[in-house]
Amino acid sequence: MQKGPIAVFDSGYGGLTILQGIRESLPGYDYIYLGDNARTPYGPRSFDVVYEYTLEAVKKLFSLGAHLVILACNTASAKALRTIQQNDLPHIDSDRRVLGVIRPSVEAVDRITKSGHVGVVGTVGTVLSESYPLEIKKISPGIIVEQEACPMWVPLVENNEFAGPGADYFVKKNLDALFGRDLEIDTLVLGCTHYPILLDKIKKYTPEGVKIISQGDIVGESLKDYLRRHPEMDEKCTRGGAVKFYTTEHPDKFRQTAGIFFDGDIHVEHLEL
Ligand code: DGL
């Protein structure tokens, strides 16, 4: 058996915030990151298309040597993960694994909320999939979940407008709507990889005392725990502290924007899916 890096996949740049968190928790491992920047955003796309694109990416990452792929994209986790785990992995290679970002976030919700009222912000696709309410209710059926789709937040981040007045306008608008529907919300899940970049604005318009769950740290700690519980997978992961980046777009384009999401050197290559 050939060992390989841990793969982190996202529709574009946002998964870099998750990779950052994973590397803080597990710095010694090797990673490959793939951003499907040529076909981003996934948020507004149909289930079938997100599933098809995500499956292509997973197969490619397996072919690059990864035994473990993290879908560091809420939309892909919401729309493709379950089908890939249940229908595709048994045919592709039953020893390889694909994990998402929703389950770890939901487990954190269960630990944090006291009022039992939780808010979730995400892309239109993630919100319409109902993945967060469904997964939260599996763990804690009594928790009340209020969701808000924030379609302008990803473009604000990608266009470098996350610190400007446009961000104030849209973040306030969406959070006012969310908290206006349920004043008892005490926990807010940032259910999209881009949203940590808007954290300053999100904090500004979130009522005092509400805990904000940002996925980078949570996914990192959850992966650490997973590898502890699955030594057979841990053994298949190479350790050298290296990260290789791939994009389906032009590498120059990726490099220009990736710095918003990731601190550190980015040597990126083009990859065809
Ligand atoms: N990465 C996506 C997510 O977490 C946001 C960007 C997109 O819509 O592709 O939902």
XYZ file of N, CA and C and ligand atoms in Angstrom:
829
model
N 0.828 -1.199 0.000
C 0.000 0.000 0.000
C 0.877 1.269 0.000
N 0.580 2.138 -0.946
C 1.305 3.405 -1.059
C 0.623 4.448 -0.165
N 1.371 5.061 0.732
C 0.766 6.105 1.572
C 0.553 7.374 0.760
N -0.284 8.283 1.262
C -0.529 9.513 0.498
C -0.907 10.675 1.393
N -1.019 11.867 0.787
C -1.401 13.061 1.556
C -2.897 13.058 1.875
N -3.296 13.893 2.806
C -4.730 14.128 3.064
C -5.181 15.165 2.037
N -6.308 14.894 1.390
C -6.791 15.842 0.374
C -7.901 16.709 0.937
N -7.873 17.976 0.555
C -8.907 18.928 0.968
C -9.491 19.517 -0.311
N -10.800 19.365 -0.472
C -11.435 19.826 -1.708
C -12.458 20.928 -1.428
N -12.471 21.913 -2.303
C -13.523 22.939 -2.239
C -13.872 23.388 -3.656
N -15.033 23.996 -3.776
C -15.446 24.561 -5.065
C -14.492 25.670 -5.520
N -13.766 26.261 -4.596
C -12.872 27.365 -4.982
C -11.863 27.669 -3.893
N -11.956 28.877 -3.365
C -10.963 29.334 -2.385
C -11.348 29.054 -0.934
N -12.652 29.007 -0.665
C -13.130 29.007 0.715
C -12.550 27.882 1.558
N -12.339 26.725 0.948
C -11.800 25.580 1.693
C -10.424 25.848 2.255
N -9.778 26.916 1.755
C -8.466 27.272 2.309
C -8.591 27.669 3.773
N -9.746 28.233 4.164
C -9.942 28.577 5.587
C -10.009 27.291 6.423
N -10.560 26.245 5.829
C -10.640 24.956 6.539
C -9.251 24.311 6.572
N -8.555 24.365 5.432
C -7.194 23.799 5.388
C -6.311 24.466 6.439
N -6.448 25.783 6.559
C -5.676 26.526 7.565
C -5.939 25.944 8.966
N -7.217 25.749 9.268
C -7.583 25.204 10.579
C -7.087 23.778 10.758
N -7.188 22.976 9.718
C -6.740 21.575 9.801
C -5.226 21.544 10.055
N -4.504 22.396 9.355
C -3.040 22.388 9.516
C -2.631 22.860 10.908
N -3.448 23.745 11.504
C -3.129 24.173 12.875
C -3.295 22.997 13.838
N -4.311 22.161 13.594
C -4.528 21.005 14.473
C -3.581 19.853 14.143
N -3.262 19.684 12.854
C -2.459 18.535 12.420
C -1.327 19.019 11.497
N -0.341 19.722 12.068
C 0.676 20.346 11.215
C 1.640 19.366 10.552
N 1.775 18.189 11.105
C 2.823 17.282 10.623
C 2.481 16.522 9.347
N 1.233 16.566 8.917
C 0.804 15.737 7.775
C 1.053 16.457 6.451
N 1.026 15.681 5.364
C 1.079 16.268 4.017
C -0.338 16.470 3.515
N -0.529 17.540 2.733
C -1.869 17.852 2.217
C -1.820 18.167 0.726
N -2.919 17.847 0.029
C -3.141 18.445 -1.284
C -4.478 19.170 -1.224
N -4.491 20.346 -1.813
C -5.718 21.148 -1.848
C -6.147 21.285 -3.300
N -7.427 21.029 -3.553
C -7.952 21.253 -4.903
C -9.127 22.214 -4.838
N -9.021 23.288 -5.605
C -10.126 24.235 -5.747
C -10.676 24.137 -7.166
N -11.971 23.898 -7.265
C -12.583 23.798 -8.601
C -12.989 25.203 -9.065
N -11.992 26.089 -9.092
C -12.269 27.515 -9.360
C -12.890 27.776 -10.729
N -12.621 26.893 -11.684
C -13.171 27.110 -13.031
C -14.689 26.929 -13.038
N -15.215 26.181 -12.042
C -16.657 25.894 -12.054
C -17.370 26.443 -10.812
N -16.624 27.212 -9.995
C -17.240 27.823 -8.816
C -18.181 28.954 -9.268
N -19.229 29.292 -8.563
C -19.649 28.761 -7.269
C -20.549 27.526 -7.410
N -20.500 26.677 -6.378
C -21.386 25.513 -6.333
C -22.727 25.882 -5.688
N -22.712 26.937 -4.859
C -23.890 27.300 -4.061
C -25.200 27.322 -4.833
N -25.262 27.977 -5.994
C -26.548 28.049 -6.697
C -26.817 26.847 -7.614
N -25.901 25.875 -7.703
C -26.088 24.776 -8.666
C -27.010 23.680 -8.133
N -27.534 22.880 -9.080
C -28.470 21.802 -8.708
C -27.740 20.673 -7.969
N -28.502 19.826 -7.322
C -27.949 18.657 -6.624
C -27.117 17.819 -7.586
N -27.699 17.517 -8.766
C -27.040 16.605 -9.699
C -25.681 17.131 -10.142
N -25.640 18.428 -10.419
C -24.385 19.004 -10.914
C -23.329 19.032 -9.800
N -23.732 19.444 -8.597
C -22.764 19.477 -7.492
C -22.243 18.063 -7.208
N -23.122 17.095 -7.267
C -22.715 15.701 -7.036
C -21.713 15.252 -8.108
N -22.051 15.527 -9.355
C -21.192 15.110 -10.481
C -19.794 15.758 -10.381
N -19.755 17.059 -10.119
C -18.468 17.763 -10.013
C -17.657 17.245 -8.812
N -18.358 17.034 -7.698
C -17.648 16.615 -6.483
C -17.078 15.209 -6.670
N -17.858 14.342 -7.296
C -17.381 12.972 -7.534
C -16.143 12.979 -8.435
N -16.163 13.809 -9.453
C -14.986 13.914 -10.338
C -13.748 14.335 -9.533
N -13.953 15.300 -8.648
C -12.827 15.803 -7.843
C -12.306 14.715 -6.908
N -13.228 13.995 -6.278
C -12.825 12.936 -5.336
C -12.005 11.876 -6.072
N -12.475 11.462 -7.254
C -11.744 10.440 -8.025
C -10.350 10.935 -8.391
N -10.273 12.210 -8.767
C -8.972 12.778 -9.137
C -8.030 12.793 -7.928
N -8.561 13.167 -6.780
C -7.717 13.240 -5.582
C -7.267 11.848 -5.148
N -8.112 10.847 -5.325
C -7.684 9.470 -5.057
C -6.550 9.097 -6.017
N -6.702 9.501 -7.285
C -5.674 9.129 -8.270
C -4.341 9.838 -7.972
N -4.413 10.944 -7.211
C -3.173 11.631 -6.815
C -2.590 11.039 -5.525
N -3.188 9.971 -5.033
C -2.595 9.239 -3.910
C -3.285 9.415 -2.571
N -4.319 10.276 -2.505
C -4.981 10.495 -1.205
C -5.860 9.292 -0.844
N -5.823 8.912 0.432
C -6.739 7.873 0.924
C -7.920 8.503 1.634
N -7.738 9.763 2.017
C -8.758 10.464 2.785
C -8.998 11.830 2.139
N -10.262 12.095 1.785
C -10.608 13.385 1.172
C -11.580 14.112 2.100
N -11.275 15.359 2.411
C -12.191 16.185 3.197
C -12.905 17.118 2.226
N -14.223 17.046 2.190
C -14.994 18.000 1.384
C -15.109 19.270 2.211
N -14.188 20.205 1.986
C -14.145 21.440 2.778
C -15.057 22.472 2.135
N -16.247 22.055 1.789
C -17.218 22.903 1.102
C -18.583 22.475 1.627
N -19.298 23.426 2.177
C -20.600 23.069 2.755
C -21.576 22.607 1.695
N -21.522 23.263 0.528
C -22.471 22.908 -0.528
C -22.211 21.474 -0.999
N -20.955 21.121 -1.224
C -20.621 19.756 -1.648
C -20.935 18.751 -0.531
N -20.662 19.134 0.715
C -20.983 18.244 1.834
C -22.491 18.020 1.919
N -23.251 19.104 1.652
C -24.710 19.007 1.764
C -25.307 18.202 0.609
N -24.768 18.392 -0.587
C -25.446 17.840 -1.762
C -24.822 16.565 -2.320
N -23.578 16.255 -1.958
C -22.911 15.124 -2.617
C -22.347 14.082 -1.658
N -22.032 14.481 -0.439
C -21.272 13.581 0.443
C -21.962 12.244 0.684
N -23.237 12.307 1.086
C -23.947 11.079 1.443
C -23.962 10.077 0.282
N -24.263 10.555 -0.925
C -24.339 9.655 -2.079
C -22.963 9.072 -2.389
N -21.940 9.894 -2.298
C -20.587 9.387 -2.576
C -20.213 8.322 -1.547
N -20.495 8.600 -0.263
C -20.145 7.625 0.778
C -20.908 6.315 0.586
N -22.192 6.429 0.299
C -23.020 5.221 0.277
C -23.003 4.491 -1.063
N -23.018 5.246 -2.169
C -23.153 4.585 -3.478
C -21.851 4.433 -4.246
N -20.956 5.401 -4.113
C -19.776 5.386 -4.982
C -18.551 4.735 -4.345
N -18.290 5.073 -3.069
C -17.065 4.550 -2.456
C -16.969 3.024 -2.488
N -18.074 2.296 -2.232
C -17.957 0.836 -2.268
C -17.453 0.316 -3.618
N -17.771 1.040 -4.722
C -17.301 0.587 -6.042
C -15.903 1.101 -6.351
N -15.604 2.313 -5.868
C -14.303 2.915 -6.227
C -13.191 2.249 -5.411
N -13.334 2.308 -4.093
C -12.332 1.696 -3.208
C -12.889 1.792 -1.788
N -13.300 0.675 -1.248
C -13.988 0.720 0.049
C -13.043 1.040 1.205
N -11.736 1.078 0.941
C -10.801 1.436 2.016
C -10.522 2.938 2.068
N -10.953 3.665 1.048
C -10.725 5.120 1.071
C -11.932 5.798 1.709
N -11.724 7.012 2.187
C -12.801 7.702 2.906
C -12.981 9.137 2.411
N -14.238 9.581 2.453
C -14.564 10.978 2.155
C -15.366 11.505 3.342
N -14.922 12.621 3.911
C -15.615 13.217 5.060
C -16.004 14.656 4.722
N -17.009 15.175 5.426
C -17.476 16.538 5.131
C -17.302 17.467 6.309
N -17.884 18.661 6.184
C -17.728 19.678 7.231
C -19.008 19.909 8.045
N -20.102 19.300 7.612
C -21.364 19.587 8.310
C -21.450 18.834 9.641
N -21.100 17.560 9.604
C -21.205 16.749 10.830
C -20.390 17.356 12.000
N -19.114 17.687 11.795
C -18.363 18.282 12.920
C -18.993 19.574 13.425
N -19.561 20.371 12.521
C -20.168 21.644 12.948
C -21.414 21.383 13.785
N -22.167 20.367 13.372
C -23.404 20.023 14.068
C -23.099 19.480 15.471
N -22.029 18.707 15.579
C -21.650 18.196 16.907
C -21.267 19.350 17.832
N -20.631 20.368 17.258
C -20.262 21.545 18.060
C -21.510 22.289 18.528
N -22.516 22.392 17.651
C -23.778 23.053 18.012
C -24.361 22.396 19.265
N -24.399 21.091 19.227
C -24.992 20.334 20.330
C -24.266 20.627 21.657
N -22.944 20.802 21.572
C -22.173 21.075 22.793
C -22.386 22.505 23.276
N -22.609 23.437 22.351
C -22.561 24.861 22.706
C -23.906 25.458 23.090
N -24.992 25.135 22.367
C -26.245 25.862 22.611
C -26.833 25.554 23.998
N -27.298 26.617 24.639
C -27.971 26.460 25.943
C -29.471 26.679 25.761
N -29.809 27.623 24.860
C -31.235 27.941 24.675
C -31.926 26.905 23.790
N -31.111 26.148 23.013
C -31.710 25.187 22.079
C -32.234 25.852 20.815
N -31.846 27.128 20.596
C -32.237 27.842 19.374
C -30.947 28.195 18.621
N -30.872 27.713 17.369
C -29.626 27.839 16.617
C -29.894 28.504 15.273
N -28.990 29.397 14.868
C -29.086 30.028 13.551
C -28.019 29.452 12.624
N -28.362 29.283 11.363
C -27.396 28.794 10.371
C -27.406 29.748 9.184
N -26.225 30.215 8.781
C -26.126 31.002 7.549
C -25.327 30.187 6.535
N -25.722 30.248 5.260
C -25.028 29.462 4.235
C -25.436 29.918 2.850
N -24.955 29.191 1.843
C -25.346 29.501 0.459
C -26.798 29.051 0.261
N -27.376 29.477 -0.855
C -28.747 29.062 -1.167
C -28.817 27.531 -1.221
N -27.807 26.912 -1.851
C -27.794 25.451 -2.004
C -27.773 24.738 -0.660
N -26.919 25.205 0.231
C -26.807 24.560 1.553
C -28.115 24.722 2.321
N -28.682 25.918 2.277
C -29.922 26.173 3.025
C -31.069 25.325 2.462
N -31.204 25.322 1.127
C -32.312 24.556 0.533
C -32.166 23.046 0.759
N -30.937 22.580 0.884
C -30.727 21.141 1.095
C -31.257 20.697 2.463
N -31.436 21.664 3.393
C -31.915 21.362 4.762
C -30.942 20.462 5.524
N -29.702 20.359 5.040
C -28.750 19.432 5.680
C -28.489 19.782 7.138
N -28.317 21.080 7.421
C -28.037 21.449 8.815
C -29.208 21.104 9.747
N -30.440 21.558 9.433
C -31.539 21.185 10.332
C -31.674 19.665 10.482
N -31.519 18.930 9.370
C -31.689 17.475 9.450
C -30.619 16.835 10.326
N -29.364 17.259 10.127
C -28.263 16.657 10.903
C -28.345 17.080 12.369
N -28.727 18.342 12.618
C -28.838 18.805 14.017
C -29.937 18.006 14.720
N -31.041 17.790 14.046
C -32.164 17.094 14.680
C -31.854 15.614 14.914
N -30.930 15.056 14.113
C -30.534 13.658 14.366
C -29.839 13.536 15.714
N -29.030 14.552 16.051
C -28.292 14.515 17.316
C -29.169 15.014 18.460
N -29.865 16.122 18.229
C -30.703 16.724 19.285
C -32.047 17.114 18.689
N -33.021 16.225 18.736
C -34.309 16.500 18.086
C -35.002 17.756 18.607
N -34.671 18.187 19.829
C -35.371 19.335 20.409
C -34.860 20.690 19.935
N -33.711 20.725 19.263
C -33.122 22.021 18.889
C -33.920 22.658 17.750
N -34.164 23.960 17.900
C -34.897 24.702 16.860
C -33.873 25.425 15.981
N -33.978 25.172 14.664
C -32.980 25.728 13.736
C -33.641 26.738 12.803
N -33.063 27.912 12.746
C -33.528 28.950 11.820
C -32.396 29.201 10.824
N -32.707 29.154 9.516
C -31.655 29.322 8.509
C -31.834 30.626 7.726
N -30.718 31.127 7.210
C -30.777 32.297 6.334
C -29.769 32.104 5.190
N -30.273 32.142 3.954
C -29.368 32.071 2.799
C -28.777 33.454 2.561
N -27.477 33.504 2.314
C -26.784 34.791 2.166
C -26.038 34.805 0.826
N -26.760 34.906 -0.282
C -26.128 34.731 -1.592
C -25.078 35.784 -1.948
N -25.103 36.941 -1.265
C -24.131 37.986 -1.606
C -22.811 37.850 -0.844
N -22.770 37.015 0.177
C -21.570 36.999 1.022
C -20.346 36.413 0.301
N -20.552 35.341 -0.468
C -19.413 34.750 -1.196
C -18.843 35.752 -2.215
N -19.694 36.367 -3.074
C -19.129 37.354 -4.012
C -18.439 38.531 -3.317
N -18.948 38.956 -2.174
C -18.288 40.059 -1.450
C -16.859 39.670 -1.071
N -16.702 38.435 -0.589
C -15.368 37.979 -0.180
C -14.477 37.839 -1.413
N -14.997 37.163 -2.445
C -14.146 36.878 -3.619
C -13.749 38.145 -4.357
N -14.551 39.193 -4.214
C -14.213 40.456 -4.876
C -13.520 41.436 -3.940
N -13.001 40.870 -2.842
C -12.210 41.685 -1.919
C -12.989 42.841 -1.295
N -14.280 42.656 -1.124
C -15.143 43.713 -0.563
C -15.580 43.355 0.866
N -14.865 42.407 1.481
C -15.327 41.907 2.784
C -15.168 42.907 3.921
N -14.349 43.951 3.710
C -14.153 44.937 4.782
C -14.896 46.238 4.495
N -15.543 46.329 3.366
C -16.136 47.603 2.939
C -17.598 47.772 3.328
N -18.190 48.893 2.927
C -19.582 49.200 3.304
C -20.610 48.247 2.681
N -20.267 47.662 1.517
C -21.170 46.684 0.897
C -21.346 45.483 1.816
N -20.240 45.072 2.450
C -20.304 43.939 3.378
C -21.179 44.296 4.578
N -21.027 45.535 5.090
C -21.881 45.969 6.212
C -23.350 45.836 5.827
N -23.661 46.321 4.636
C -25.061 46.333 4.204
C -25.636 44.915 4.162
N -24.935 44.006 3.475
C -25.516 42.671 3.280
C -25.440 41.798 4.537
N -24.367 41.934 5.296
C -24.265 41.121 6.519
C -25.349 41.559 7.504
N -25.514 42.862 7.655
C -26.549 43.369 8.566
C -27.935 42.918 8.097
N -28.176 43.063 6.797
C -29.492 42.701 6.253
C -29.838 41.238 6.571
N -28.899 40.326 6.298
C -29.191 38.907 6.501
C -29.269 38.538 7.992
N -28.371 39.113 8.793
C -28.395 38.748 10.218
C -29.598 39.361 10.925
N -29.990 40.581 10.528
C -31.205 41.178 11.111
C -32.408 40.286 10.804
N -32.455 39.795 9.562
C -33.587 38.938 9.181
C -33.581 37.653 10.008
N -32.400 37.043 10.158
C -32.302 35.780 10.898
C -32.678 35.961 12.372
N -32.022 36.914 13.029
C -32.271 37.086 14.470
C -33.659 37.683 14.714
N -34.188 38.408 13.712
C -35.549 38.950 13.831
C -36.601 37.838 13.880
N -36.287 36.692 13.283
C -37.250 35.580 13.288
C -37.199 34.769 14.572
N -36.070 34.827 15.293
C -35.969 34.063 16.540
C -34.989 34.766 17.483
N -35.547 35.436 18.469
C -34.713 36.221 19.397
C -33.965 35.328 20.393
N -34.319 34.050 20.435
C -33.667 33.164 21.416
C -32.422 32.467 20.877
N -32.072 32.719 19.601
C -30.870 32.081 19.037
C -29.657 32.463 19.888
N -28.918 31.437 20.358
C -27.711 31.740 21.140
C -26.449 31.197 20.464
N -26.621 30.531 19.296
C -25.480 29.934 18.590
C -25.676 30.151 17.095
N -24.642 30.653 16.439
C -24.734 30.925 14.997
C -23.685 30.088 14.278
N -24.127 29.240 13.343
C -23.190 28.416 12.573
C -22.866 29.128 11.263
N -21.587 29.344 11.014
C -21.168 29.884 9.716
C -21.051 28.686 8.776
N -22.150 28.401 8.066
C -22.216 27.187 7.252
C -21.713 27.391 5.837
N -20.649 28.127 5.699
C -20.034 28.336 4.383
C -18.571 28.687 4.612
N -17.735 28.101 3.790
C -16.286 28.244 3.976
C -15.783 29.681 3.883
N -16.515 30.551 3.150
C -16.039 31.927 2.964
C -16.318 32.819 4.170
N -17.269 32.434 4.993
C -17.773 33.369 5.991
C -16.774 33.758 7.085
N -15.797 32.902 7.425
C -14.810 33.366 8.420
C -14.103 34.656 7.984
N -14.004 34.873 6.674
C -13.350 36.100 6.192
C -14.202 37.330 6.547
N -15.500 37.123 6.725
C -16.411 38.231 7.078
C -16.632 38.328 8.591
N -15.796 37.622 9.349
C -16.056 37.490 10.787
C -16.209 38.835 11.512
N -15.381 39.814 11.174
C -15.492 41.113 11.861
C -16.883 41.712 11.664
N -17.357 41.662 10.428
C -18.695 42.208 10.143
C -19.775 41.351 10.808
N -19.586 40.051 10.778
C -20.596 39.157 11.368
C -20.706 39.425 12.878
N -19.548 39.588 13.523
C -19.563 39.879 14.973
C -20.285 41.200 15.237
N -20.043 42.174 14.340
C -20.632 43.510 14.523
C -22.165 43.466 14.525
N -22.751 42.575 13.734
C -24.214 42.562 13.587
C -24.874 41.349 14.263
N -24.097 40.634 15.070
C -24.656 39.500 15.812
C -24.943 39.967 17.236
N -26.136 39.686 17.759
C -26.443 40.139 19.122
C -25.406 39.628 20.137
N -25.165 40.458 21.123
C -24.171 40.114 22.140
C -24.518 38.775 22.816
N -23.507 38.010 23.113
C -23.729 36.752 23.833
C -23.931 35.554 22.908
N -24.186 35.806 21.625
C -24.384 34.675 20.700
C -23.009 34.096 20.342
N -22.877 32.779 20.454
C -21.609 32.109 20.110
C -21.577 31.864 18.602
N -20.442 32.177 17.992
C -20.315 31.992 16.541
C -19.427 30.775 16.273
N -19.961 29.820 15.506
C -19.185 28.612 15.193
C -18.564 28.773 13.811
N -17.235 28.858 13.800
C -16.477 29.000 12.562
C -15.783 27.660 12.311
N -15.830 27.173 11.069
C -15.535 25.751 10.871
C -14.067 25.321 10.912
N -13.144 26.241 10.616
C -11.739 25.833 10.522
C -11.256 25.057 11.739
N -11.434 25.657 12.918
C -10.930 25.018 14.149
C -11.676 23.716 14.413
N -12.981 23.761 14.196
C -13.807 22.598 14.533
C -13.458 21.409 13.654
N -13.298 21.643 12.358
C -12.996 20.542 11.442
C -11.602 19.988 11.742
N -10.655 20.874 12.059
C -9.300 20.432 12.395
C -9.310 19.497 13.593
N -9.993 19.901 14.648
C -10.029 19.085 15.868
C -10.793 17.781 15.627
N -11.831 17.864 14.822
C -12.624 16.672 14.547
C -11.817 15.666 13.710
N -11.008 16.178 12.783
C -10.171 15.282 11.972
C -9.086 14.620 12.833
N -8.568 15.407 13.763
C -7.560 14.852 14.684
C -8.154 13.678 15.461
N -9.365 13.896 15.931
C -10.068 12.860 16.682
C -10.354 11.650 15.781
N -10.739 11.909 14.533
C -11.033 10.821 13.585
C -9.778 9.954 13.366
N -8.639 10.600 13.174
C -7.412 9.838 12.913
C -6.972 9.060 14.159
N -7.295 9.614 15.329
C -6.988 8.892 16.570
C -7.849 7.624 16.655
N -9.099 7.761 16.245
C -10.030 6.624 16.319
C -9.859 5.647 15.157
N -9.157 6.074 14.106
C -8.972 5.216 12.925
C -7.486 5.105 12.592
N -6.750 4.350 13.429
C -5.300 4.239 13.187
C -4.978 3.632 11.825
N -5.893 2.810 11.290
C -5.644 2.197 9.970
C -5.601 3.274 8.886
N -6.369 4.356 9.050
C -6.324 5.466 8.095
C -5.114 6.367 8.389
N -4.883 6.580 9.665
C -3.752 7.422 10.065
C -2.442 6.895 9.459
N -2.317 5.565 9.471
C -1.090 4.945 8.925
C -0.917 5.202 7.430
N -2.024 5.453 6.740
C -1.942 5.643 5.280
C -1.602 7.085 4.893
N -1.507 7.972 5.886
C -1.271 9.393 5.589
C 0.214 9.728 5.764
N 0.792 10.324 4.734
C 2.211 10.677 4.817
C 2.401 11.918 5.694
N 3.575 12.002 6.275
C 3.888 13.125 7.168
C 5.157 13.810 6.697
N 5.028 15.084 6.432
C 6.190 15.851 5.993
C 5.903 17.341 6.108
N 4.649 17.667 6.420
C 4.266 19.074 6.599
C 4.133 19.851 5.293
N 4.050 19.135 4.160
C 3.993 19.827 2.856
C 2.549 20.043 2.396
N 2.316 21.111 1.632
C 1.000 21.334 1.012
C 1.198 21.604 -0.469
N 0.442 20.897 -1.297
C 0.439 21.146 -2.744
C -0.925 21.675 -3.114
N -0.967 22.708 -3.905
C -2.248 23.300 -4.296
C -2.521 23.030 -5.769
N -3.771 22.714 -6.060
C -4.209 22.541 -7.440
C -5.477 23.350 -7.654
N -5.611 23.885 -8.873
C -6.833 24.595 -9.227
C -7.250 24.187 -10.635
N -8.550 24.191 -10.874
C -9.019 23.926 -12.230
C -8.970 25.206 -13.077
N -8.678 26.344 -12.448
C -8.525 27.633 -13.146
C -7.049 27.837 -13.514
N -6.726 29.021 -13.942
C -5.326 29.337 -14.215
C -4.602 29.595 -12.883
N -3.396 29.037 -12.709
C -2.684 29.235 -11.436
C -2.486 30.709 -11.055
N -2.247 31.574 -12.038
C -2.041 33.002 -11.708
C -3.287 33.591 -11.061
N -4.430 33.221 -11.598
C -5.707 33.711 -11.087
C -5.902 33.228 -9.645
N -5.576 31.953 -9.418
C -5.732 31.374 -8.074
C -4.846 32.125 -7.075
N -3.600 32.336 -7.466
C -2.642 32.992 -6.578
C -3.102 34.399 -6.178
N -3.711 35.121 -7.130
C -4.146 36.500 -6.860
C -5.110 36.589 -5.681
N -6.040 35.623 -5.610
C -7.109 35.727 -4.597
C -6.856 34.842 -3.378
N -6.076 33.783 -3.547
C -5.930 32.801 -2.460
C -5.383 33.418 -1.174
N -4.592 34.494 -1.325
C -3.995 35.131 -0.150
C -5.019 35.685 0.827
N -6.250 35.967 0.347
C -7.318 36.437 1.250
C -7.654 35.336 2.265
N -7.501 34.085 1.838
C -8.003 32.950 2.608
C -6.918 32.175 3.354
N -5.673 32.335 2.944
C -4.630 31.431 3.453
C -3.334 32.206 3.665
N -2.764 32.072 4.878
C -1.464 32.691 5.144
C -0.386 31.681 4.789
N 0.555 32.084 3.993
C 1.646 31.157 3.664
C 1.876 31.094 2.172
N 2.962 30.412 1.799
C 3.318 30.309 0.376
C 2.348 29.403 -0.357
N 2.010 29.810 -1.583
C 1.098 28.996 -2.370
C 1.745 28.691 -3.720
N 2.195 27.445 -3.873
C 2.700 26.984 -5.176
C 1.591 26.165 -5.792
N 1.002 26.700 -6.847
C -0.221 26.058 -7.349
C -0.060 25.612 -8.792
N -0.654 24.453 -9.097
C -0.635 23.920 -10.466
C -2.053 23.776 -10.994
N -2.156 23.820 -12.307
C -3.474 23.613 -12.944
C -3.776 22.117 -12.978
N -5.043 21.780 -12.804
C -5.486 20.388 -12.883
C -6.783 20.329 -13.661
N -6.877 19.388 -14.570
C -8.072 19.226 -15.389
C -8.969 18.176 -14.727
N -10.264 18.469 -14.619
C -11.158 17.436 -14.057
C -11.971 16.798 -15.176
N -17.477 26.626 -0.649
C -18.877 26.942 -0.734
C -19.576 26.523 0.567
O -18.967 26.311 1.594
C -19.122 28.404 -1.005
C -18.739 28.816 -2.413
C -19.604 28.215 -3.480
O -20.819 28.513 -3.556
O -19.071 27.431 -4.257
O -20.774 26.404 0.571
